[in-house]
Amino acid sequence: MRTPKLLLAMVLALVTALFALQAGAQGLTVQIVNGVPSAIPITVVPFGQQGSGPASPVDVAQIVGMDLNRCGQFRTLPTSEIVQSPTTGSQIQFATWKQLKQDYIVVGTTSYSGGVLTANFQLWDVNKQQMLLQDSIARQGSDLRRVAHQIADQIYQKIIGVRGAFDTRIAYITQTGFEKTAQYALVIADSDGYNPQTVVRSHEPLLSPAWSPNGQELAYVSFESGDSAIYIQNIATGARRLVSARPGINGAPRFSPDGKKLAVSLSFRRNPEIYTIDLATGALTQITHNLSINTEPRWTPDGQNIIFTSDRSGKPQLYEMPASGGVPQRITFQGQYNADSSISYDGKKIAMVQGNGNVYRIAVMDRSLGGQETFVSPGNLDFSPSWAPNASMLLYTASGGPQSVLYAVSADGRVRQRLMMSNGDVRSPAWGPYRNP
């Protein structure tokens, strides 16, 4: 017989609002909690102003520096220690930056005219005195911060060799108020928490946001009708459609990598089972057949398999099986509790909630290293991991304090960034896919 604690843990994302969520389009307060002294030293010099027009409404260099700092790979020189202000490579005095033990330096200029922000930048290798990158990026309207994020992405890719993920978006659920005064919202924002946009508001709980592969839609669970139901909503137009409102649990939606199907957990045939729904035809296919709780399906990147959470062994663990159906294989064995997984873009790493006793932390299992596991969060109540599309960082919820907050943590756990609201809780993060330039 399952204990109430186990039931709560297994169907948290499906049927309850016991863990409060956060509402409104209020922005998140961002704070880097710790840094990495051994990270790559890089200087992002404050950009100069080009032309006689108005000053840039955003500090491009500052945002670039913040992006590079929070990924864990770089350590930027504090502005107070920047002793020279070159704006082009010809003005760089490399001996100075060598003395400051900097490996790279970024210089540039901005201009702002007619609502258009243009940034010209260069990336230089200090030791080789060689320019590695040069480009010009322009944006207008509400996208001005994307100029800086796209610069940071190019720098990241040039030095690390992997596409950057700063110019992406995140989704999360918020709650303000309690019980009858509770207000819930599904919000999207830039990857650093800025530029929040409310997608859905509700007086009833919202759960389990999931991005479509093209980043144009979000699937989520709503209790607005009194019972759980799964919707898909277009972010740009607000148009939405009901995908499942069957009796019992309708929860944990996840898009297939090609965007054609949705994996869900449904209980209309008694206990929660994993199903896939063809989004073109509505055809429903049952994947699992077991009297245990089966929930939290996650597609592998190739779309061939599904990893899910089940308590069929007595306690929640992760299992993997073909997306077409078959015999599930247990894949987690360390820890008393393993659930709520997120799979990296290459399928090599699986982030999960691992519980031992009353402590729940985010663990990362590296399948390329024989299943080696490392913890990337301190606990005690950490949930809902979600990988960045390049697997450089993870988002997760920390619920152990007076309010629920989000953390963005580097893949090795060495750098953490806190994202929180001043008057409510925030949880259930979902990191979106790459955006079109």
mmCIF file of C-alpha atoms in Angstrom, residues 2-307:
data_model
loop_
_atom_site.group_PDB
_atom_site.id
_atom_site.type_symbol
_atom_site.label_atom_id
_atom_site.label_comp_id
_atom_site.label_asym_id
_atom_site.label_seq_id
_atom_site.Cartn_x
_atom_site.Cartn_y
_atom_site.Cartn_z
ATOM 1 C CA ARG A 2 1.435 3.368 -0.986
ATOM 2 C CA THR A 3 1.981 5.975 1.700
ATOM 3 C CA PRO A 4 0.541 9.513 1.323
ATOM 4 C CA LYS A 5 4.101 10.805 1.052
ATOM 5 C CA LEU A 6 4.842 8.527 -1.893
ATOM 6 C CA LEU A 7 1.591 9.390 -3.635
ATOM 7 C CA LEU A 8 2.320 13.094 -3.243
ATOM 8 C CA ALA A 9 5.815 12.665 -4.635
ATOM 9 C CA MET A 10 4.689 10.634 -7.633
ATOM 10 C CA VAL A 11 1.743 12.732 -8.762
ATOM 11 C CA LEU A 12 2.930 16.151 -7.667
ATOM 12 C CA ALA A 13 3.045 17.438 -11.238
ATOM 13 C CA LEU A 14 -0.321 15.902 -12.016
ATOM 14 C CA VAL A 15 -2.989 16.342 -9.408
ATOM 15 C CA THR A 16 -2.135 18.703 -6.583
ATOM 16 C CA ALA A 17 -1.475 22.311 -5.817
ATOM 17 C CA LEU A 18 -0.003 21.604 -2.407
ATOM 18 C CA PHE A 19 3.272 23.082 -3.560
ATOM 19 C CA ALA A 20 2.258 26.706 -4.288
ATOM 20 C CA LEU A 21 3.126 28.273 -7.637
ATOM 21 C CA GLN A 22 3.619 31.957 -8.447
ATOM 22 C CA ALA A 23 1.557 34.509 -10.455
ATOM 23 C CA GLY A 24 1.732 37.643 -12.554
ATOM 24 C CA ALA A 25 4.197 39.015 -15.050
ATOM 25 C CA GLN A 26 6.407 40.422 -12.344
ATOM 26 C CA GLY A 27 10.090 40.105 -13.132
ATOM 27 C CA LEU A 28 12.435 37.849 -11.194
ATOM 28 C CA THR A 29 15.180 39.159 -8.947
ATOM 29 C CA VAL A 30 18.471 37.704 -10.184
ATOM 30 C CA GLN A 31 21.486 37.012 -7.975
ATOM 31 C CA ILE A 32 24.633 34.972 -8.687
ATOM 32 C CA VAL A 33 25.226 32.946 -5.531
ATOM 33 C CA ASN A 34 28.764 31.703 -6.151
ATOM 34 C CA GLY A 35 31.440 31.781 -8.828
ATOM 35 C CA VAL A 36 34.302 29.645 -10.080
ATOM 36 C CA PRO A 37 37.853 30.946 -9.460
ATOM 37 C CA SER A 38 39.283 28.436 -11.966
ATOM 38 C CA ALA A 39 36.985 29.474 -14.833
ATOM 39 C CA ILE A 40 38.365 31.059 -18.012
ATOM 40 C CA PRO A 41 39.331 34.699 -17.318
ATOM 41 C CA ILE A 42 37.773 37.131 -19.788
ATOM 42 C CA THR A 43 37.273 40.888 -19.812
ATOM 43 C CA VAL A 44 34.204 42.478 -21.345
ATOM 44 C CA VAL A 45 35.122 46.156 -21.650
ATOM 45 C CA PRO A 46 32.188 48.607 -21.384
ATOM 46 C CA PHE A 47 31.152 49.355 -24.955
ATOM 47 C CA GLY A 48 31.732 52.819 -26.292
ATOM 48 C CA GLN A 49 29.015 54.916 -27.903
ATOM 49 C CA GLN A 50 29.139 55.333 -31.644
ATOM 50 C CA GLY A 51 27.736 58.487 -33.227
ATOM 51 C CA SER A 52 25.943 61.398 -31.605
ATOM 52 C CA GLY A 53 22.578 59.701 -31.011
ATOM 53 C CA PRO A 54 21.036 58.834 -27.646
ATOM 54 C CA ALA A 55 22.781 56.397 -25.307
ATOM 55 C CA SER A 56 21.874 52.730 -25.512
ATOM 56 C CA PRO A 57 18.899 51.895 -23.256
ATOM 57 C CA VAL A 58 20.606 48.636 -22.231
ATOM 58 C CA ASP A 59 24.180 48.049 -21.080
ATOM 59 C CA VAL A 60 25.250 45.468 -23.650
ATOM 60 C CA ALA A 61 28.671 44.747 -22.131
ATOM 61 C CA GLN A 62 27.202 44.267 -18.663
ATOM 62 C CA ILE A 63 24.633 41.742 -19.922
ATOM 63 C CA VAL A 64 27.289 39.864 -21.909
ATOM 64 C CA GLY A 65 29.438 39.664 -18.785
ATOM 65 C CA MET A 66 26.547 38.431 -16.658
ATOM 66 C CA ASP A 67 25.741 35.732 -19.215
ATOM 67 C CA LEU A 68 29.321 34.484 -19.333
ATOM 68 C CA ASN A 69 29.623 34.492 -15.542
ATOM 69 C CA ARG A 70 26.523 32.447 -14.865
ATOM 70 C CA CYS A 71 27.334 29.555 -17.183
ATOM 71 C CA GLY A 72 30.301 28.451 -15.048
ATOM 72 C CA GLN A 73 32.806 28.400 -17.898
ATOM 73 C CA PHE A 74 34.014 32.005 -17.592
ATOM 74 C CA ARG A 75 35.070 34.486 -14.934
ATOM 75 C CA THR A 76 34.800 38.103 -16.054
ATOM 76 C CA LEU A 77 37.033 40.847 -14.712
ATOM 77 C CA PRO A 78 35.058 43.161 -12.376
ATOM 78 C CA THR A 79 34.333 46.566 -13.893
ATOM 79 C CA SER A 80 36.238 48.240 -11.056
ATOM 80 C CA GLU A 81 39.421 46.437 -12.198
ATOM 81 C CA ILE A 82 39.145 47.386 -15.880
ATOM 82 C CA VAL A 83 41.933 49.931 -16.172
ATOM 83 C CA GLN A 84 41.627 50.742 -19.873
ATOM 84 C CA SER A 85 38.622 51.212 -22.181
ATOM 85 C CA PRO A 86 39.496 50.163 -25.736
ATOM 86 C CA THR A 87 36.585 49.912 -28.182
ATOM 87 C CA THR A 88 38.500 48.326 -31.090
ATOM 88 C CA GLY A 89 41.357 45.855 -31.388
ATOM 89 C CA SER A 90 43.796 48.548 -32.465
ATOM 90 C CA GLN A 91 43.376 50.235 -29.052
ATOM 91 C CA ILE A 92 44.091 47.124 -26.962
ATOM 92 C CA GLN A 93 47.364 47.237 -25.013
ATOM 93 C CA PHE A 94 47.875 43.511 -24.660
ATOM 94 C CA ALA A 95 50.670 43.772 -22.086
ATOM 95 C CA THR A 96 48.217 45.332 -19.637
ATOM 96 C CA TRP A 97 45.697 42.511 -19.961
ATOM 97 C CA LYS A 98 48.437 39.884 -19.696
ATOM 98 C CA GLN A 99 49.480 41.425 -16.387
ATOM 99 C CA LEU A 100 45.862 41.136 -15.286
ATOM 100 C CA LYS A 101 46.012 37.439 -16.294
ATOM 101 C CA GLN A 102 43.173 37.693 -18.815
ATOM 102 C CA ASP A 103 42.921 35.097 -21.577
ATOM 103 C CA TYR A 104 40.365 36.943 -23.701
ATOM 104 C CA ILE A 105 39.029 40.457 -24.113
ATOM 105 C CA VAL A 106 35.795 41.690 -25.702
ATOM 106 C CA VAL A 107 35.560 45.248 -27.031
ATOM 107 C CA GLY A 108 32.882 47.068 -28.970
ATOM 108 C CA THR A 109 30.571 50.000 -29.563
ATOM 109 C CA THR A 110 26.830 50.570 -29.595
ATOM 110 C CA SER A 111 24.561 52.997 -31.393
ATOM 111 C CA TYR A 112 20.869 53.652 -30.821
ATOM 112 C CA SER A 113 18.678 55.336 -33.389
ATOM 113 C CA GLY A 114 15.029 55.072 -34.352
ATOM 114 C CA GLY A 115 14.446 52.412 -31.712
ATOM 115 C CA VAL A 116 17.156 50.192 -33.205
ATOM 116 C CA LEU A 117 20.129 49.131 -31.090
ATOM 117 C CA THR A 118 23.252 48.128 -33.020
ATOM 118 C CA ALA A 119 26.322 46.616 -31.385
ATOM 119 C CA ASN A 120 29.680 46.072 -33.083
ATOM 120 C CA PHE A 121 32.044 43.817 -31.174
ATOM 121 C CA GLN A 122 35.325 41.927 -31.378
ATOM 122 C CA LEU A 123 36.704 39.007 -29.381
ATOM 123 C CA TRP A 124 40.492 38.869 -28.986
ATOM 124 C CA ASP A 125 42.882 36.232 -27.679
ATOM 125 C CA VAL A 126 45.159 38.172 -25.318
ATOM 126 C CA ASN A 127 48.113 35.795 -25.368
ATOM 127 C CA LYS A 128 48.139 35.371 -29.156
ATOM 128 C CA GLN A 129 47.087 38.989 -29.780
ATOM 129 C CA GLN A 130 44.727 37.543 -32.357
ATOM 130 C CA MET A 131 41.158 38.520 -33.214
ATOM 131 C CA LEU A 132 38.904 35.465 -33.011
ATOM 132 C CA LEU A 133 35.525 36.979 -33.763
ATOM 133 C CA GLN A 134 33.977 40.130 -35.181
ATOM 134 C CA ASP A 135 30.325 40.870 -35.848
ATOM 135 C CA SER A 136 27.544 43.453 -35.801
ATOM 136 C CA ILE A 137 24.100 42.689 -34.324
ATOM 137 C CA ALA A 138 20.992 44.885 -34.376
ATOM 138 C CA ARG A 139 17.601 44.605 -32.658
ATOM 139 C CA GLN A 140 14.603 46.831 -32.049
ATOM 140 C CA GLY A 141 11.479 47.064 -29.887
ATOM 141 C CA SER A 142 11.362 44.754 -26.894
ATOM 142 C CA ASP A 143 14.252 42.604 -28.154
ATOM 143 C CA LEU A 144 17.127 44.930 -27.243
ATOM 144 C CA ARG A 145 18.602 42.600 -24.623
ATOM 145 C CA ARG A 146 18.813 39.877 -27.261
ATOM 146 C CA VAL A 147 21.699 41.812 -28.823
ATOM 147 C CA ALA A 148 23.800 41.083 -25.742
ATOM 148 C CA HIS A 149 22.600 37.476 -25.430
ATOM 149 C CA GLN A 150 23.499 36.779 -29.055
ATOM 150 C CA ILE A 151 26.959 38.271 -28.565
ATOM 151 C CA ALA A 152 27.463 36.048 -25.509
ATOM 152 C CA ASP A 153 26.289 33.035 -27.533
ATOM 153 C CA GLN A 154 28.873 33.713 -30.239
ATOM 154 C CA ILE A 155 31.659 34.149 -27.675
ATOM 155 C CA TYR A 156 30.652 30.935 -25.918
ATOM 156 C CA GLN A 157 30.628 28.953 -29.146
ATOM 157 C CA LYS A 158 33.947 30.357 -30.361
ATOM 158 C CA ILE A 159 35.803 29.537 -27.153
ATOM 159 C CA ILE A 160 33.986 26.445 -25.856
ATOM 160 C CA GLY A 161 33.049 24.948 -29.223
ATOM 161 C CA VAL A 162 29.366 24.435 -28.358
ATOM 162 C CA ARG A 163 26.461 26.653 -29.363
ATOM 163 C CA GLY A 164 25.572 29.129 -26.616
ATOM 164 C CA ALA A 165 22.134 29.120 -24.988
ATOM 165 C CA PHE A 166 21.845 32.627 -23.552
ATOM 166 C CA ASP A 167 19.451 33.811 -26.273
ATOM 167 C CA THR A 168 16.757 31.372 -25.186
ATOM 168 C CA ARG A 169 13.637 31.591 -23.054
ATOM 169 C CA ILE A 170 12.382 29.885 -19.926
ATOM 170 C CA ALA A 171 8.855 29.138 -18.742
ATOM 171 C CA TYR A 172 7.730 28.825 -15.145
ATOM 172 C CA ILE A 173 4.661 28.836 -12.934
ATOM 173 C CA THR A 174 4.036 31.488 -10.297
ATOM 174 C CA GLN A 175 1.626 31.959 -7.409
ATOM 175 C CA THR A 176 0.721 34.915 -5.261
ATOM 176 C CA GLY A 177 -1.768 34.705 -2.443
ATOM 177 C CA PHE A 178 -3.137 31.572 -0.819
ATOM 178 C CA GLU A 179 -6.304 29.497 -0.912
ATOM 179 C CA LYS A 180 -9.220 31.683 -2.093
ATOM 180 C CA THR A 181 -6.953 34.635 -2.955
ATOM 181 C CA ALA A 182 -4.421 32.538 -4.890
ATOM 182 C CA GLN A 183 -3.479 33.731 -8.361
ATOM 183 C CA TYR A 184 -1.534 31.475 -10.710
ATOM 184 C CA ALA A 185 0.264 32.303 -13.930
ATOM 185 C CA LEU A 186 2.314 30.618 -16.617
ATOM 186 C CA VAL A 187 5.105 33.042 -17.470
ATOM 187 C CA ILE A 188 7.886 33.050 -20.052
ATOM 188 C CA ALA A 189 11.032 35.175 -19.829
ATOM 189 C CA ASP A 190 14.532 35.498 -21.209
ATOM 190 C CA SER A 191 16.938 32.839 -19.961
ATOM 191 C CA ASP A 192 18.256 35.263 -17.331
ATOM 192 C CA GLY A 193 14.762 36.007 -15.971
ATOM 193 C CA TYR A 194 14.264 39.381 -17.663
ATOM 194 C CA ASN A 195 11.389 40.451 -19.943
ATOM 195 C CA PRO A 196 8.638 38.359 -18.328
ATOM 196 C CA GLN A 197 5.459 37.757 -20.322
ATOM 197 C CA THR A 198 2.347 36.143 -18.876
ATOM 198 C CA VAL A 199 0.937 33.424 -21.121
ATOM 199 C CA VAL A 200 -1.922 32.195 -18.903
ATOM 200 C CA ARG A 201 -3.592 33.487 -15.729
ATOM 201 C CA SER A 202 -5.849 31.396 -13.521
ATOM 202 C CA HIS A 203 -7.465 31.249 -10.081
ATOM 203 C CA GLU A 204 -6.803 27.508 -10.153
ATOM 204 C CA PRO A 205 -3.442 25.702 -10.219
ATOM 205 C CA LEU A 206 -1.317 25.490 -13.363
ATOM 206 C CA LEU A 207 1.305 22.744 -13.661
ATOM 207 C CA SER A 208 3.975 21.131 -15.821
ATOM 208 C CA PRO A 209 4.776 23.599 -18.616
ATOM 209 C CA ALA A 210 6.559 22.042 -21.605
ATOM 210 C CA TRP A 211 7.906 23.733 -24.748
ATOM 211 C CA SER A 212 7.223 22.579 -28.276
ATOM 212 C CA PRO A 213 10.417 21.881 -30.280
ATOM 213 C CA ASN A 214 9.935 25.031 -32.382
ATOM 214 C CA GLY A 215 9.437 27.214 -29.290
ATOM 215 C CA GLN A 216 6.083 28.512 -30.522
ATOM 216 C CA GLU A 217 3.786 26.606 -28.166
ATOM 217 C CA LEU A 218 3.553 25.493 -24.555
ATOM 218 C CA ALA A 219 1.739 22.453 -23.218
ATOM 219 C CA TYR A 220 0.574 22.644 -19.611
ATOM 220 C CA VAL A 221 -1.896 21.294 -17.065
ATOM 221 C CA SER A 222 -4.757 23.476 -15.829
ATOM 222 C CA PHE A 223 -7.327 22.928 -13.082
ATOM 223 C CA GLU A 224 -9.539 25.809 -14.228
ATOM 224 C CA SER A 225 -12.502 23.484 -14.794
ATOM 225 C CA GLY A 226 -12.080 21.893 -11.372
ATOM 226 C CA ASP A 227 -10.289 18.809 -12.679
ATOM 227 C CA SER A 228 -6.945 18.447 -14.439
ATOM 228 C CA ALA A 229 -6.811 19.039 -18.181
ATOM 229 C CA ILE A 230 -3.971 19.350 -20.687
ATOM 230 C CA TYR A 231 -3.834 22.325 -23.047
ATOM 231 C CA ILE A 232 -1.488 23.489 -25.789
ATOM 232 C CA GLN A 233 -1.231 27.244 -26.236
ATOM 233 C CA ASN A 234 0.356 29.341 -28.965
ATOM 234 C CA ILE A 235 2.626 31.916 -27.327
ATOM 235 C CA ALA A 236 2.320 34.598 -29.984
ATOM 236 C CA THR A 237 -1.436 34.469 -30.624
ATOM 237 C CA GLY A 238 -2.767 33.138 -27.321
ATOM 238 C CA ALA A 239 -4.850 30.555 -29.179
ATOM 239 C CA ARG A 240 -5.092 27.301 -27.295
ATOM 240 C CA ARG A 241 -6.635 23.892 -27.666
ATOM 241 C CA LEU A 242 -7.727 21.216 -25.225
ATOM 242 C CA VAL A 243 -5.719 18.024 -25.682
ATOM 243 C CA SER A 244 -7.020 15.832 -22.866
ATOM 244 C CA ALA A 245 -9.681 16.204 -20.170
ATOM 245 C CA ARG A 246 -10.387 12.565 -19.467
ATOM 246 C CA PRO A 247 -11.662 11.422 -16.044
ATOM 247 C CA GLY A 248 -8.935 11.246 -13.420
ATOM 248 C CA ILE A 249 -5.400 12.478 -13.898
ATOM 249 C CA ASN A 250 -4.350 14.342 -17.043
ATOM 250 C CA GLY A 251 -0.759 15.344 -16.501
ATOM 251 C CA ALA A 252 2.965 15.621 -17.269
ATOM 252 C CA PRO A 253 2.767 16.551 -20.999
ATOM 253 C CA ARG A 254 5.927 16.433 -23.109
ATOM 254 C CA PHE A 255 6.287 17.068 -26.852
ATOM 255 C CA SER A 256 8.080 14.509 -28.976
ATOM 256 C CA PRO A 257 11.286 15.798 -30.625
ATOM 257 C CA ASP A 258 9.474 16.181 -33.969
ATOM 258 C CA GLY A 259 6.549 17.994 -32.329
ATOM 259 C CA LYS A 260 3.987 15.555 -33.710
ATOM 260 C CA LYS A 261 3.068 13.756 -30.492
ATOM 261 C CA LEU A 262 2.564 14.462 -26.824
ATOM 262 C CA ALA A 263 3.546 11.970 -24.119
ATOM 263 C CA VAL A 264 1.277 12.217 -21.076
ATOM 264 C CA SER A 265 0.223 10.411 -17.906
ATOM 265 C CA LEU A 266 -3.479 9.532 -17.744
ATOM 266 C CA SER A 267 -5.502 7.565 -15.189
ATOM 267 C CA PHE A 268 -8.909 7.224 -16.860
ATOM 268 C CA ARG A 269 -8.348 3.457 -16.960
ATOM 269 C CA ARG A 270 -7.659 3.342 -13.211
ATOM 270 C CA ASN A 271 -3.986 3.842 -12.324
ATOM 271 C CA PRO A 272 -1.713 6.423 -14.031
ATOM 272 C CA GLU A 273 -0.202 5.061 -17.248
ATOM 273 C CA ILE A 274 1.991 6.588 -19.965
ATOM 274 C CA TYR A 275 0.275 7.360 -23.262
ATOM 275 C CA THR A 276 1.174 9.192 -26.450
ATOM 276 C CA ILE A 277 -1.294 11.432 -28.265
ATOM 277 C CA ASP A 278 -0.989 12.074 -32.003
ATOM 278 C CA LEU A 279 -1.535 15.840 -32.231
ATOM 279 C CA ALA A 280 -2.814 15.686 -35.814
ATOM 280 C CA THR A 281 -5.388 12.935 -35.337
ATOM 281 C CA GLY A 282 -5.882 12.776 -31.568
ATOM 282 C CA ALA A 283 -5.121 9.044 -31.639
ATOM 283 C CA LEU A 284 -4.232 7.729 -28.189
ATOM 284 C CA THR A 285 -1.658 4.954 -27.688
ATOM 285 C CA GLN A 286 -1.047 3.330 -24.307
ATOM 286 C CA ILE A 287 2.668 2.717 -23.679
ATOM 287 C CA THR A 288 2.876 1.269 -20.157
ATOM 288 C CA HIS A 289 0.734 -1.530 -18.719
ATOM 289 C CA ASN A 290 1.386 -1.831 -15.004
ATOM 290 C CA LEU A 291 -0.637 -1.393 -11.807
ATOM 291 C CA SER A 292 1.942 0.990 -10.352
ATOM 292 C CA ILE A 293 2.020 4.785 -10.755
ATOM 293 C CA ASN A 294 3.605 5.646 -14.114
ATOM 294 C CA THR A 295 4.231 9.317 -14.755
ATOM 295 C CA GLU A 296 6.633 12.043 -15.954
ATOM 296 C CA PRO A 297 7.378 10.729 -19.469
ATOM 297 C CA ARG A 298 10.431 12.230 -21.207
ATOM 298 C CA TRP A 299 11.401 11.539 -24.817
ATOM 299 C CA THR A 300 14.980 10.683 -25.655
ATOM 300 C CA PRO A 301 16.437 13.140 -28.225
ATOM 301 C CA ASP A 302 16.054 10.684 -31.106
ATOM 302 C CA GLY A 303 12.373 10.151 -30.276
ATOM 303 C CA GLN A 304 12.857 6.385 -30.083
ATOM 304 C CA ASN A 305 12.529 5.860 -26.341
ATOM 305 C CA ILE A 306 10.671 7.302 -23.353
ATOM 306 C CA ILE A 307 12.117 7.624 -19.867
#
